[in-house]
C-alpha positions in Angstrom: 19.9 209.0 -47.2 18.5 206.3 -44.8 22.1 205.5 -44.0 22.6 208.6 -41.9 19.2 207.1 -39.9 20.6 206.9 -36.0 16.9 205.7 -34.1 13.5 204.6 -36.3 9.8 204.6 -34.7 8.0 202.9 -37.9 4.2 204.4 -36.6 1.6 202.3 -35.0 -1.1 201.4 -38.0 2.4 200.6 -40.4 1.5 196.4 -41.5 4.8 195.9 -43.5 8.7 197.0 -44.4 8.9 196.9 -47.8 12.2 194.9 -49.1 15.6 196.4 -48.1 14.0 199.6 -46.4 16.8 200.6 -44.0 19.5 198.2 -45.8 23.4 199.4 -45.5 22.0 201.7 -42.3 25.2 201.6 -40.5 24.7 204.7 -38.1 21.2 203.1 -36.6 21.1 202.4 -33.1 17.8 201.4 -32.5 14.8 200.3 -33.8 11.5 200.4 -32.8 8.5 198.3 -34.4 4.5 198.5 -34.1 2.6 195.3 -33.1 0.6 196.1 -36.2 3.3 194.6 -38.1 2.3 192.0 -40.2 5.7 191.6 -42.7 9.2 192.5 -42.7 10.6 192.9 -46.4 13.0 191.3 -47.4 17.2 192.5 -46.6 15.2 195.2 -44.5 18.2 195.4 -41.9 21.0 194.1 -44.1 24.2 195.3 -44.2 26.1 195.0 -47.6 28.6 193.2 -48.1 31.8 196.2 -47.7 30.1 197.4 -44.6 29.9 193.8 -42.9 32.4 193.2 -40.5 32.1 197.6 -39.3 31.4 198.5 -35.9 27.2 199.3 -36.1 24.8 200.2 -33.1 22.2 198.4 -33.9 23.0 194.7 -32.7 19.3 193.8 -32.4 15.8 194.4 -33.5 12.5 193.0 -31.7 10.2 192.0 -34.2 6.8 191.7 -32.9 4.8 188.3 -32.3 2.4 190.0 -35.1 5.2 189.4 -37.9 4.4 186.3 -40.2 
């Protein structure tokens, strides 16, 4: 049900996004990421392939200068 998702804090002491984590979240707006982020998952913010192309909120995420 992480689709329905409209704003995400992922909690300061989080390290990594595991792969496709908020994938096909349409409804997000925003996004907000700890500096003790270390990874980002793989597809984490993708949008699949019948959604692409929809009107979505989120147009940008700011991924920390922790991220590898």
């Amino acid at each position: 049900y992480t689709t329905l998702f409209r704003s995400v804090t992922v909690p300061s002491g989080i390290t990594a996004l595991v792969d496709d984590l908020f994938e096909d979240c349409e409804k997000m707006i925003s996004v907000s990421l700890p500096t003790t982020l270390a990874s980002i998952g793989k597809g984490s913010f993708m949008m699949s392939d019948n959604i692409v192309g929809a009107t979505h909120g989120l147009t940008s995420v700011t991924v920390p200068s922790s991220v590898k």
